[in-house]
Amino acid sequence: GRVLRVPDTGLVLLVGVSGSGKSTAAARWFRPTQVVSSDACRALVSDDENDLSATGDAFELVNAIVAKRLKRRLLTVVDATSVRKDDRAQLVRIAKEHDLPAAAIVLDVTEGTANKRNAGRTDRDIPPRVVSRQRQNLRRDLKRMDREGFRRLHVLRGEEEIAAARVEPER
Ligand code: CTP
Ligand code: MG
Protein backbone atom coordinates (compact mmCIF):
# COMPACT_ATOMS: atom_id res chain seq x y z
CA GLY A 1 0.00 0.00 0.00
CA ARG A 2 0.93 3.65 -0.38
CA VAL A 3 3.03 5.35 2.27
CA LEU A 4 1.65 8.78 3.06
CA ARG A 5 4.34 11.11 4.34
CA VAL A 6 3.09 13.91 6.54
CA PRO A 7 4.99 16.47 8.60
CA ASP A 8 5.51 15.20 12.14
CA THR A 9 5.19 18.78 13.33
CA GLY A 10 2.41 20.46 11.45
CA LEU A 11 -1.10 20.19 10.17
CA VAL A 12 -2.80 17.36 8.28
CA LEU A 13 -6.16 17.82 6.59
CA LEU A 14 -8.30 14.81 5.80
CA VAL A 15 -10.41 15.82 2.83
CA GLY A 16 -13.50 14.00 1.59
CA VAL A 17 -17.27 13.92 1.34
CA SER A 18 -19.46 12.68 4.19
CA GLY A 19 -19.12 8.92 4.27
CA SER A 20 -15.72 8.89 2.54
CA GLY A 21 -14.25 7.39 5.71
CA LYS A 22 -12.31 10.30 7.23
CA SER A 23 -13.12 9.54 10.86
CA THR A 24 -12.49 5.83 10.27
CA ALA A 25 -9.11 6.55 8.64
CA ALA A 26 -8.19 9.11 11.31
CA ALA A 27 -8.67 6.46 14.00
CA ARG A 28 -6.40 4.06 12.07
CA TRP A 29 -3.64 6.51 11.21
CA PHE A 30 -3.44 8.86 14.19
CA ARG A 31 -3.80 9.00 17.95
CA PRO A 32 -7.19 10.21 19.19
CA THR A 33 -5.68 13.32 20.80
CA GLN A 34 -4.11 14.36 17.48
CA VAL A 35 -7.47 14.53 15.73
CA VAL A 36 -9.65 17.64 15.84
CA SER A 37 -13.11 16.75 14.57
CA SER A 38 -15.61 19.33 13.36
CA ASP A 39 -18.45 17.03 14.41
CA ALA A 40 -17.05 16.71 17.91
CA CYS A 41 -16.75 20.51 18.09
CA ARG A 42 -20.31 20.91 16.83
CA ALA A 43 -21.46 18.54 19.57
CA LEU A 44 -19.68 20.69 22.15
CA VAL A 45 -21.55 23.85 21.21
CA SER A 46 -24.94 22.38 20.38
CA ASP A 47 -27.24 19.83 21.95
CA ASP A 48 -28.50 18.85 18.50
CA GLU A 49 -25.74 17.37 16.33
CA ASN A 50 -27.73 18.08 13.16
CA ASP A 51 -28.15 21.76 14.06
CA LEU A 52 -26.41 23.48 11.14
CA SER A 53 -26.70 26.90 12.80
CA ALA A 54 -23.90 25.69 15.10
CA THR A 55 -21.47 25.29 12.18
CA GLY A 56 -19.88 28.74 12.52
CA ASP A 57 -19.23 28.32 16.23
CA ALA A 58 -18.02 24.74 15.71
CA PHE A 59 -15.37 25.85 13.21
CA GLU A 60 -14.27 28.74 15.39
CA LEU A 61 -13.59 26.05 17.97
CA VAL A 62 -11.77 23.83 15.44
CA ASN A 63 -9.57 26.75 14.41
CA ALA A 64 -8.85 27.71 18.02
CA ILE A 65 -7.83 24.17 18.99
CA VAL A 66 -5.67 23.82 15.86
CA ALA A 67 -3.92 27.11 16.67
CA LYS A 68 -3.29 26.13 20.30
CA ARG A 69 -1.89 22.74 19.30
CA LEU A 70 0.33 24.16 16.54
CA LYS A 71 1.64 26.78 18.94
CA ARG A 72 2.73 23.82 21.05
CA ARG A 73 4.29 22.14 17.98
CA LEU A 74 1.93 19.16 18.09
CA LEU A 75 0.95 17.17 15.02
CA THR A 76 -2.66 18.10 14.41
CA VAL A 77 -5.16 16.40 12.12
CA VAL A 78 -8.40 18.06 11.08
CA ASP A 79 -11.29 15.65 10.55
CA ALA A 80 -13.80 17.75 8.59
CA THR A 81 -14.97 17.45 4.99
CA SER A 82 -12.77 20.39 3.87
CA VAL A 83 -14.19 20.06 0.37
CA ARG A 84 -14.42 23.85 0.08
CA LYS A 85 -11.33 25.75 -0.92
CA ASP A 86 -11.97 28.54 1.59
CA ASP A 87 -12.15 26.05 4.46
CA ARG A 88 -8.79 24.54 3.48
CA ALA A 89 -7.25 27.98 2.94
CA GLN A 90 -8.22 29.08 6.44
CA LEU A 91 -6.49 26.06 7.98
CA VAL A 92 -3.39 26.36 5.78
CA ARG A 93 -3.16 29.99 6.88
CA ILE A 94 -3.19 28.99 10.55
CA ALA A 95 -0.31 26.57 9.87
CA LYS A 96 1.63 29.29 8.04
CA GLU A 97 1.05 31.71 10.92
CA HIS A 98 2.86 29.19 13.09
CA ASP A 99 5.59 28.61 10.46
CA LEU A 100 4.51 25.01 10.12
CA PRO A 101 3.79 22.90 7.02
CA ALA A 102 0.41 21.49 6.09
CA ALA A 103 -0.41 18.27 4.27
CA ALA A 104 -3.65 17.03 2.78
CA ILE A 105 -4.90 13.49 2.40
CA VAL A 106 -7.86 13.31 0.03
CA LEU A 107 -10.18 10.33 0.38
CA ASP A 108 -11.74 10.16 -3.05
CA VAL A 109 -14.57 7.62 -3.08
CA THR A 110 -17.55 7.40 -5.41
CA GLU A 111 -20.89 8.89 -4.45
CA GLY A 112 -22.25 5.35 -4.49
CA THR A 113 -19.78 4.23 -1.82
CA ALA A 114 -20.40 7.28 0.36
CA ASN A 115 -24.20 7.04 0.05
CA LYS A 116 -24.22 3.33 0.79
CA ARG A 117 -22.18 3.88 3.95
CA ASN A 118 -24.19 6.92 5.05
CA ALA A 119 -27.43 4.96 4.64
CA GLY A 120 -26.18 2.50 7.22
CA ARG A 121 -25.13 5.13 9.76
CA THR A 122 -26.94 5.59 13.02
CA ASP A 123 -24.90 8.65 14.11
CA ARG A 124 -26.06 11.01 11.38
CA ASP A 125 -28.54 11.42 8.56
CA ILE A 126 -26.80 12.62 5.39
CA PRO A 127 -28.99 12.81 2.27
CA PRO A 128 -27.40 11.93 -1.11
CA ARG A 129 -27.90 15.49 -2.39
CA VAL A 130 -25.50 16.74 0.32
CA VAL A 131 -22.85 14.23 -0.77
CA SER A 132 -23.47 15.20 -4.40
CA ARG A 133 -22.79 18.87 -3.67
CA GLN A 134 -19.71 18.08 -1.60
CA ARG A 135 -18.36 15.88 -4.39
CA GLN A 136 -18.91 18.59 -7.01
CA ASN A 137 -16.85 21.00 -4.90
CA LEU A 138 -14.10 18.46 -4.41
CA ARG A 139 -13.91 17.33 -8.07
CA ARG A 140 -13.70 20.92 -9.24
CA ASP A 141 -10.83 21.73 -6.86
CA LEU A 142 -8.80 18.51 -7.11
CA LYS A 143 -6.83 19.54 -10.20
CA ARG A 144 -5.56 22.69 -8.55
CA MET A 145 -5.20 21.56 -4.96
CA ASP A 146 -1.44 21.26 -5.50
CA ARG A 147 -1.35 25.08 -5.59
CA GLU A 148 -2.99 25.59 -2.23
CA GLY A 149 0.24 25.56 -0.25
CA PHE A 150 0.39 21.96 0.94
CA ARG A 151 3.86 20.51 1.41
CA ARG A 152 2.40 17.08 0.72
CA LEU A 153 -0.77 16.26 -1.16
CA HIS A 154 -1.95 12.66 -1.23
CA VAL A 155 -4.98 11.65 -3.24
CA LEU A 156 -6.29 8.17 -2.48
CA ARG A 157 -8.76 6.87 -5.02
CA GLY A 158 -11.19 4.17 -3.99
CA GLU A 159 -11.76 2.01 -0.96
CA GLU A 160 -8.85 -0.40 -1.55
CA GLU A 161 -6.24 2.34 -1.90
CA ILE A 162 -7.50 3.97 1.30
CA ALA A 163 -7.56 0.69 3.22
CA ALA A 164 -4.02 -0.22 2.12
CA ALA A 165 -2.40 3.16 2.84
CA ARG A 166 -0.35 3.94 5.91
CA VAL A 167 0.94 7.20 7.31
CA GLU A 168 4.57 8.00 8.03
CA PRO A 169 5.35 11.24 9.86
CA GLU A 170 8.61 12.82 8.68
CA ARG A 171 10.73 15.60 10.08
N1 CTP B 1 -17.06 2.74 6.83
C1 CTP B 1 -16.94 1.47 6.34
N2 CTP B 1 -15.76 1.06 5.76
C2 CTP B 1 -14.72 1.92 5.66
C3 CTP B 1 -14.83 3.23 6.14
C4 CTP B 1 -16.03 3.62 6.72
O1 CTP B 1 -17.86 0.69 6.42
N3 CTP B 1 -13.59 1.50 5.10
C5 CTP B 1 -18.32 3.17 7.46
C6 CTP B 1 -18.15 3.68 8.87
O2 CTP B 1 -18.23 2.66 9.81
C7 CTP B 1 -19.28 4.67 8.99
C8 CTP B 1 -19.49 5.16 7.56
O3 CTP B 1 -18.85 4.23 6.72
O4 CTP B 1 -20.45 4.06 9.43
C9 CTP B 1 -18.90 6.53 7.33
O5 CTP B 1 -17.51 6.51 7.65
P1 CTP B 1 -16.85 7.73 8.43
O6 CTP B 1 -15.43 7.39 8.69
O7 CTP B 1 -17.71 8.10 9.59
O8 CTP B 1 -16.96 8.85 7.29
P2 CTP B 1 -16.62 10.39 7.39
O9 CTP B 1 -15.86 10.73 6.16
O10 CTP B 1 -15.96 10.67 8.69
O11 CTP B 1 -18.06 11.05 7.31
P3 CTP B 1 -18.53 12.47 7.93
O12 CTP B 1 -17.92 13.54 7.09
O13 CTP B 1 -20.02 12.47 7.77
O14 CTP B 1 -18.08 12.51 9.36
MG1 MG C 1 -16.54 11.80 10.32
mmCIF file with all atom_site columns, N, CA and C in Angstrom, residues 72-120:
data_model
loop_
_atom_site.group_PDB
_atom_site.id
_atom_site.type_symbol
_atom_site.label_atom_id
_atom_site.label_alt_id
_atom_site.label_comp_id
_atom_site.label_asym_id
_atom_site.label_entity_id
_atom_site.label_seq_id
_atom_site.pdbx_PDB_ins_code
_atom_site.Cartn_x
_atom_site.Cartn_y
_atom_site.Cartn_z
_atom_site.occupancy
_atom_site.B_iso_or_equiv
_atom_site.pdbx_formal_charge
_atom_site.auth_seq_id
_atom_site.auth_comp_id
_atom_site.auth_asym_id
_atom_site.auth_atom_id
_atom_site.pdbx_PDB_model_num
ATOM 1   N N  . ARG A 1 72  ? 1.991   24.755 20.214 1.00 0.00 ? 72  ARG A N  1
ATOM 2   C CA . ARG A 1 72  ? 2.732   23.816 21.053 1.00 0.00 ? 72  ARG A CA 1
ATOM 3   C C  . ARG A 1 72  ? 3.504   22.785 20.235 1.00 0.00 ? 72  ARG A C  1
ATOM 4   N N  . ARG A 1 73  ? 3.529   22.994 18.894 1.00 0.00 ? 73  ARG A N  1
ATOM 5   C CA . ARG A 1 73  ? 4.289   22.139 17.984 1.00 0.00 ? 73  ARG A CA 1
ATOM 6   C C  . ARG A 1 73  ? 3.818   20.676 18.005 1.00 0.00 ? 73  ARG A C  1
ATOM 7   N N  . LEU A 1 74  ? 2.499   20.502 18.081 1.00 0.00 ? 74  LEU A N  1
ATOM 8   C CA . LEU A 1 74  ? 1.933   19.157 18.088 1.00 0.00 ? 74  LEU A CA 1
ATOM 9   C C  . LEU A 1 74  ? 1.333   18.835 16.723 1.00 0.00 ? 74  LEU A C  1
ATOM 10  N N  . LEU A 1 75  ? 1.591   17.629 16.253 1.00 0.00 ? 75  LEU A N  1
ATOM 11  C CA . LEU A 1 75  ? 0.952   17.167 15.021 1.00 0.00 ? 75  LEU A CA 1
ATOM 12  C C  . LEU A 1 75  ? -0.564  17.221 15.210 1.00 0.00 ? 75  LEU A C  1
ATOM 13  N N  . THR A 1 76  ? -1.230  17.879 14.271 1.00 0.00 ? 76  THR A N  1
ATOM 14  C CA . THR A 1 76  ? -2.665  18.103 14.409 1.00 0.00 ? 76  THR A CA 1
ATOM 15  C C  . THR A 1 76  ? -3.383  17.731 13.119 1.00 0.00 ? 76  THR A C  1
ATOM 16  N N  . VAL A 1 77  ? -4.411  16.919 13.269 1.00 0.00 ? 77  VAL A N  1
ATOM 17  C CA . VAL A 1 77  ? -5.162  16.397 12.123 1.00 0.00 ? 77  VAL A CA 1
ATOM 18  C C  . VAL A 1 77  ? -6.574  16.954 12.181 1.00 0.00 ? 77  VAL A C  1
ATOM 19  N N  . VAL A 1 78  ? -7.029  17.553 11.095 1.00 0.00 ? 78  VAL A N  1
ATOM 20  C CA . VAL A 1 78  ? -8.402  18.062 11.079 1.00 0.00 ? 78  VAL A CA 1
ATOM 21  C C  . VAL A 1 78  ? -9.302  17.074 10.344 1.00 0.00 ? 78  VAL A C  1
ATOM 22  N N  . ASP A 1 79  ? -10.289 16.562 11.093 1.00 0.00 ? 79  ASP A N  1
ATOM 23  C CA . ASP A 1 79  ? -11.292 15.655 10.548 1.00 0.00 ? 79  ASP A CA 1
ATOM 24  C C  . ASP A 1 79  ? -12.562 16.451 10.275 1.00 0.00 ? 79  ASP A C  1
ATOM 25  N N  . ALA A 1 80  ? -12.625 16.991 9.060  1.00 0.00 ? 80  ALA A N  1
ATOM 26  C CA . ALA A 1 80  ? -13.799 17.747 8.593  1.00 0.00 ? 80  ALA A CA 1
ATOM 27  C C  . ALA A 1 80  ? -13.832 17.517 7.086  1.00 0.00 ? 80  ALA A C  1
ATOM 28  N N  . THR A 1 81  ? -14.945 17.772 6.434  1.00 0.00 ? 81  THR A N  1
ATOM 29  C CA . THR A 1 81  ? -14.970 17.446 4.994  1.00 0.00 ? 81  THR A CA 1
ATOM 30  C C  . THR A 1 81  ? -13.918 18.245 4.219  1.00 0.00 ? 81  THR A C  1
ATOM 31  N N  . SER A 1 82  ? -13.740 19.530 4.551  1.00 0.00 ? 82  SER A N  1
ATOM 32  C CA . SER A 1 82  ? -12.767 20.394 3.869  1.00 0.00 ? 82  SER A CA 1
ATOM 33  C C  . SER A 1 82  ? -12.833 20.288 2.351  1.00 0.00 ? 82  SER A C  1
ATOM 34  N N  . VAL A 1 83  ? -14.043 20.118 1.826  1.00 0.00 ? 83  VAL A N  1
ATOM 35  C CA . VAL A 1 83  ? -14.193 20.055 0.365  1.00 0.00 ? 83  VAL A CA 1
ATOM 36  C C  . VAL A 1 83  ? -14.229 21.462 -0.243 1.00 0.00 ? 83  VAL A C  1
ATOM 37  N N  . ARG A 1 84  ? -14.398 22.480 0.604  1.00 0.00 ? 84  ARG A N  1
ATOM 38  C CA . ARG A 1 84  ? -14.423 23.851 0.084  1.00 0.00 ? 84  ARG A CA 1
ATOM 39  C C  . ARG A 1 84  ? -13.050 24.495 0.232  1.00 0.00 ? 84  ARG A C  1
ATOM 40  N N  . LYS A 1 85  ? -12.656 25.141 -0.854 1.00 0.00 ? 85  LYS A N  1
ATOM 41  C CA . LYS A 1 85  ? -11.331 25.745 -0.920 1.00 0.00 ? 85  LYS A CA 1
ATOM 42  C C  . LYS A 1 85  ? -11.093 26.738 0.215  1.00 0.00 ? 85  LYS A C  1
ATOM 43  N N  . ASP A 1 86  ? -12.106 27.543 0.527  1.00 0.00 ? 86  ASP A N  1
ATOM 44  C CA . ASP A 1 86  ? -11.968 28.537 1.589  1.00 0.00 ? 86  ASP A CA 1
ATOM 45  C C  . ASP A 1 86  ? -11.708 27.887 2.947  1.00 0.00 ? 86  ASP A C  1
ATOM 46  N N  . ASP A 1 87  ? -12.358 26.758 3.186  1.00 0.00 ? 87  ASP A N  1
ATOM 47  C CA . ASP A 1 87  ? -12.152 26.048 4.460  1.00 0.00 ? 87  ASP A CA 1
ATOM 48  C C  . ASP A 1 87  ? -10.707 25.567 4.567  1.00 0.00 ? 87  ASP A C  1
ATOM 49  N N  . ARG A 1 88  ? -10.191 25.004 3.456  1.00 0.00 ? 88  ARG A N  1
ATOM 50  C CA . ARG A 1 88  ? -8.789  24.543 3.475  1.00 0.00 ? 88  ARG A CA 1
ATOM 51  C C  . ARG A 1 88  ? -7.840  25.722 3.627  1.00 0.00 ? 88  ARG A C  1
ATOM 52  N N  . ALA A 1 89  ? -8.138  26.816 2.920  1.00 0.00 ? 89  ALA A N  1
ATOM 53  C CA . ALA A 1 89  ? -7.248  27.983 2.942  1.00 0.00 ? 89  ALA A CA 1
ATOM 54  C C  . ALA A 1 89  ? -7.118  28.549 4.357  1.00 0.00 ? 89  ALA A C  1
ATOM 55  N N  . GLN A 1 90  ? -8.227  28.562 5.077  1.00 0.00 ? 90  GLN A N  1
ATOM 56  C CA . GLN A 1 90  ? -8.223  29.081 6.440  1.00 0.00 ? 90  GLN A CA 1
ATOM 57  C C  . GLN A 1 90  ? -7.289  28.259 7.328  1.00 0.00 ? 90  GLN A C  1
ATOM 58  N N  . LEU A 1 91  ? -7.327  26.943 7.157  1.00 0.00 ? 91  LEU A N  1
ATOM 59  C CA . LEU A 1 91  ? -6.492  26.058 7.979  1.00 0.00 ? 91  LEU A CA 1
ATOM 60  C C  . LEU A 1 91  ? -5.021  26.139 7.564  1.00 0.00 ? 91  LEU A C  1
ATOM 61  N N  . VAL A 1 92  ? -4.767  26.214 6.260  1.00 0.00 ? 92  VAL A N  1
ATOM 62  C CA . VAL A 1 92  ? -3.386  26.362 5.782  1.00 0.00 ? 92  VAL A CA 1
ATOM 63  C C  . VAL A 1 92  ? -2.798  27.672 6.314  1.00 0.00 ? 92  VAL A C  1
ATOM 64  N N  . ARG A 1 93  ? -3.633  28.708 6.372  1.00 0.00 ? 93  ARG A N  1
ATOM 65  C CA . ARG A 1 93  ? -3.164  29.993 6.884  1.00 0.00 ? 93  ARG A CA 1
ATOM 66  C C  . ARG A 1 93  ? -2.754  29.886 8.356  1.00 0.00 ? 93  ARG A C  1
ATOM 67  N N  . ILE A 1 94  ? -3.530  29.159 9.135  1.00 0.00 ? 94  ILE A N  1
ATOM 68  C CA . ILE A 1 94  ? -3.189  28.993 10.553 1.00 0.00 ? 94  ILE A CA 1
ATOM 69  C C  . ILE A 1 94  ? -1.832  28.281 10.683 1.00 0.00 ? 94  ILE A C  1
ATOM 70  N N  . ALA A 1 95  ? -1.609  27.255 9.844  1.00 0.00 ? 95  ALA A N  1
ATOM 71  C CA . ALA A 1 95  ? -0.313  26.568 9.872  1.00 0.00 ? 95  ALA A CA 1
ATOM 72  C C  . ALA A 1 95  ? 0.814   27.537 9.524  1.00 0.00 ? 95  ALA A C  1
ATOM 73  N N  . LYS A 1 96  ? 0.605   28.334 8.467  1.00 0.00 ? 96  LYS A N  1
ATOM 74  C CA . LYS A 1 96  ? 1.633   29.294 8.039  1.00 0.00 ? 96  LYS A CA 1
ATOM 75  C C  . LYS A 1 96  ? 1.921   30.319 9.135  1.00 0.00 ? 96  LYS A C  1
ATOM 76  N N  . GLU A 1 97  ? 0.869   30.750 9.823  1.00 0.00 ? 97  GLU A N  1
ATOM 77  C CA . GLU A 1 97  ? 1.050   31.715 10.917 1.00 0.00 ? 97  GLU A CA 1
ATOM 78  C C  . GLU A 1 97  ? 1.954   31.154 12.008 1.00 0.00 ? 97  GLU A C  1
ATOM 79  N N  . HIS A 1 98  ? 2.001   29.827 12.090 1.00 0.00 ? 98  HIS A N  1
ATOM 80  C CA . HIS A 1 98  ? 2.862   29.190 13.086 1.00 0.00 ? 98  HIS A CA 1
ATOM 81  C C  . HIS A 1 98  ? 4.148   28.651 12.443 1.00 0.00 ? 98  HIS A C  1
ATOM 82  N N  . ASP A 1 99  ? 4.407   29.066 11.203 1.00 0.00 ? 99  ASP A N  1
ATOM 83  C CA . ASP A 1 99  ? 5.594   28.606 10.457 1.00 0.00 ? 99  ASP A CA 1
ATOM 84  C C  . ASP A 1 99  ? 5.670   27.102 10.380 1.00 0.00 ? 99  ASP A C  1
ATOM 85  N N  . LEU A 1 100 ? 4.536   26.468 10.205 1.00 0.00 ? 100 LEU A N  1
ATOM 86  C CA . LEU A 1 100 ? 4.505   25.007 10.119 1.00 0.00 ? 100 LEU A CA 1
ATOM 87  C C  . LEU A 1 100 ? 3.884   24.570 8.791  1.00 0.00 ? 100 LEU A C  1
ATOM 88  N N  . PRO A 1 101 ? 4.331   23.410 8.284  1.00 0.00 ? 101 PRO A N  1
ATOM 89  C CA . PRO A 1 101 ? 3.792   22.899 7.025  1.00 0.00 ? 101 PRO A CA 1
ATOM 90  C C  . PRO A 1 101 ? 2.425   22.248 7.203  1.00 0.00 ? 101 PRO A C  1
ATOM 91  N N  . ALA A 1 102 ? 1.693   22.187 6.099  1.00 0.00 ? 102 ALA A N  1
ATOM 92  C CA . ALA A 1 102 ? 0.409   21.493 6.086  1.00 0.00 ? 102 ALA A CA 1
ATOM 93  C C  . ALA A 1 102 ? 0.441   20.421 5.002  1.00 0.00 ? 102 ALA A C  1
ATOM 94  N N  . ALA A 1 103 ? -0.253  19.333 5.257  1.00 0.00 ? 103 ALA A N  1
ATOM 95  C CA . ALA A 1 103 ? -0.409  18.266 4.267  1.00 0.00 ? 103 ALA A CA 1
ATOM 96  C C  . ALA A 1 103 ? -1.891  17.970 4.123  1.00 0.00 ? 103 ALA A C  1
ATOM 97  N N  . ALA A 1 104 ? -2.256  17.435 2.970  1.00 0.00 ? 104 ALA A N  1
ATOM 98  C CA . ALA A 1 104 ? -3.654  17.035 2.777  1.00 0.00 ? 104 ALA A CA 1
ATOM 99  C C  . ALA A 1 104 ? -3.700  15.588 2.302  1.00 0.00 ? 104 ALA A C  1
ATOM 100 N N  . ILE A 1 105 ? -4.631  14.853 2.855  1.00 0.00 ? 105 ILE A N  1
ATOM 101 C CA . ILE A 1 105 ? -4.897  13.487 2.397  1.00 0.00 ? 105 ILE A CA 1
ATOM 102 C C  . ILE A 1 105 ? -6.341  13.458 1.914  1.00 0.00 ? 105 ILE A C  1
ATOM 103 N N  . VAL A 1 106 ? -6.516  13.303 0.605  1.00 0.00 ? 106 VAL A N  1
ATOM 104 C CA . VAL A 1 106 ? -7.856  13.306 0.027  1.00 0.00 ? 106 VAL A CA 1
ATOM 105 C C  . VAL A 1 106 ? -8.364  11.871 -0.082 1.00 0.00 ? 106 VAL A C  1
ATOM 106 N N  . LEU A 1 107 ? -9.533  11.638 0.496  1.00 0.00 ? 107 LEU A N  1
ATOM 107 C CA . LEU A 1 107 ? -10.184 10.335 0.382  1.00 0.00 ? 107 LEU A CA 1
ATOM 108 C C  . LEU A 1 107 ? -11.242 10.456 -0.710 1.00 0.00 ? 107 LEU A C  1
ATOM 109 N N  . ASP A 1 108 ? -10.887 9.971  -1.890 1.00 0.00 ? 108 ASP A N  1
ATOM 110 C CA . ASP A 1 108 ? -11.741 10.161 -3.053 1.00 0.00 ? 108 ASP A CA 1
ATOM 111 C C  . ASP A 1 108 ? -12.514 8.870  -3.332 1.00 0.00 ? 108 ASP A C  1
ATOM 112 N N  . VAL A 1 109 ? -13.728 8.803  -2.819 1.00 0.00 ? 109 VAL A N  1
ATOM 113 C CA . VAL A 1 109 ? -14.569 7.622  -3.078 1.00 0.00 ? 109 VAL A CA 1
ATOM 114 C C  . VAL A 1 109 ? -15.753 8.045  -3.951 1.00 0.00 ? 109 VAL A C  1
ATOM 115 N N  . THR A 1 110 ? -16.402 7.082  -4.557 1.00 0.00 ? 110 THR A N  1
ATOM 116 C CA . THR A 1 110 ? -17.548 7.400  -5.412 1.00 0.00 ? 110 THR A CA 1
ATOM 117 C C  . THR A 1 110 ? -18.740 7.816  -4.537 1.00 0.00 ? 110 THR A C  1
ATOM 118 N N  . GLU A 1 111 ? -19.669 8.530  -5.167 1.00 0.00 ? 111 GLU A N  1
ATOM 119 C CA . GLU A 1 111 ? -20.893 8.894  -4.447 1.00 0.00 ? 111 GLU A CA 1
ATOM 120 C C  . GLU A 1 111 ? -21.626 7.645  -3.996 1.00 0.00 ? 111 GLU A C  1
ATOM 121 N N  . GLY A 1 112 ? -21.575 6.609  -4.835 1.00 0.00 ? 112 GLY A N  1
ATOM 122 C CA . GLY A 1 112 ? -22.247 5.352  -4.493 1.00 0.00 ? 112 GLY A CA 1
ATOM 123 C C  . GLY A 1 112 ? -21.728 4.782  -3.184 1.00 0.00 ? 112 GLY A C  1
ATOM 124 N N  . THR A 1 113 ? -20.404 4.737  -3.057 1.00 0.00 ? 113 THR A N  1
ATOM 125 C CA . THR A 1 113 ? -19.781 4.225  -1.825 1.00 0.00 ? 113 THR A CA 1
ATOM 126 C C  . THR A 1 113 ? -20.185 5.065  -0.625 1.00 0.00 ? 113 THR A C  1
ATOM 127 N N  . ALA A 1 114 ? -20.084 6.389  -0.765 1.00 0.00 ? 114 ALA A N  1
ATOM 128 C CA . ALA A 1 114 ? -20.401 7.282  0.359  1.00 0.00 ? 114 ALA A CA 1
ATOM 129 C C  . ALA A 1 114 ? -21.873 7.152  0.751  1.00 0.00 ? 114 ALA A C  1
ATOM 130 N N  . ASN A 1 115 ? -22.761 7.125  -0.236 1.00 0.00 ? 115 ASN A N  1
ATOM 131 C CA . ASN A 1 115 ? -24.197 7.038  0.053  1.00 0.00 ? 115 ASN A CA 1
ATOM 132 C C  . ASN A 1 115 ? -24.568 5.713  0.707  1.00 0.00 ? 115 ASN A C  1
ATOM 133 N N  . LYS A 1 116 ? -23.938 4.650  0.225  1.00 0.00 ? 116 LYS A N  1
ATOM 134 C CA . LYS A 1 116 ? -24.216 3.330  0.791  1.00 0.00 ? 116 LYS A CA 1
ATOM 135 C C  . LYS A 1 116 ? -23.805 3.301  2.267  1.00 0.00 ? 116 LYS A C  1
ATOM 136 N N  . ARG A 1 117 ? -22.637 3.851  2.551  1.00 0.00 ? 117 ARG A N  1
ATOM 137 C CA . ARG A 1 117 ? -22.177 3.885  3.951  1.00 0.00 ? 117 ARG A CA 1
ATOM 138 C C  . ARG A 1 117 ? -23.064 4.793  4.794  1.00 0.00 ? 117 ARG A C  1
ATOM 139 N N  . ASN A 1 118 ? -23.379 5.979  4.265  1.00 0.00 ? 118 ASN A N  1
ATOM 140 C CA . ASN A 1 118 ? -24.189 6.921  5.045  1.00 0.00 ? 118 ASN A CA 1
ATOM 141 C C  . ASN A 1 118 ? -25.564 6.345  5.360  1.00 0.00 ? 118 ASN A C  1
ATOM 142 N N  . ALA A 1 119 ? -26.104 5.559  4.432  1.00 0.00 ? 119 ALA A N  1
ATOM 143 C CA . ALA A 1 119 ? -27.431 4.961  4.644  1.00 0.00 ? 119 ALA A CA 1
ATOM 144 C C  . ALA A 1 119 ? -27.422 4.029  5.846  1.00 0.00 ? 119 ALA A C  1
ATOM 145 N N  . GLY A 1 120 ? -26.258 3.448  6.112  1.00 0.00 ? 120 GLY A N  1
ATOM 146 C CA . GLY A 1 120 ? -26.175 2.502  7.220  1.00 0.00 ? 120 GLY A CA 1
ATOM 147 C C  . GLY A 1 120 ? -25.774 3.137  8.541  1.00 0.00 ? 120 GLY A C  1
#
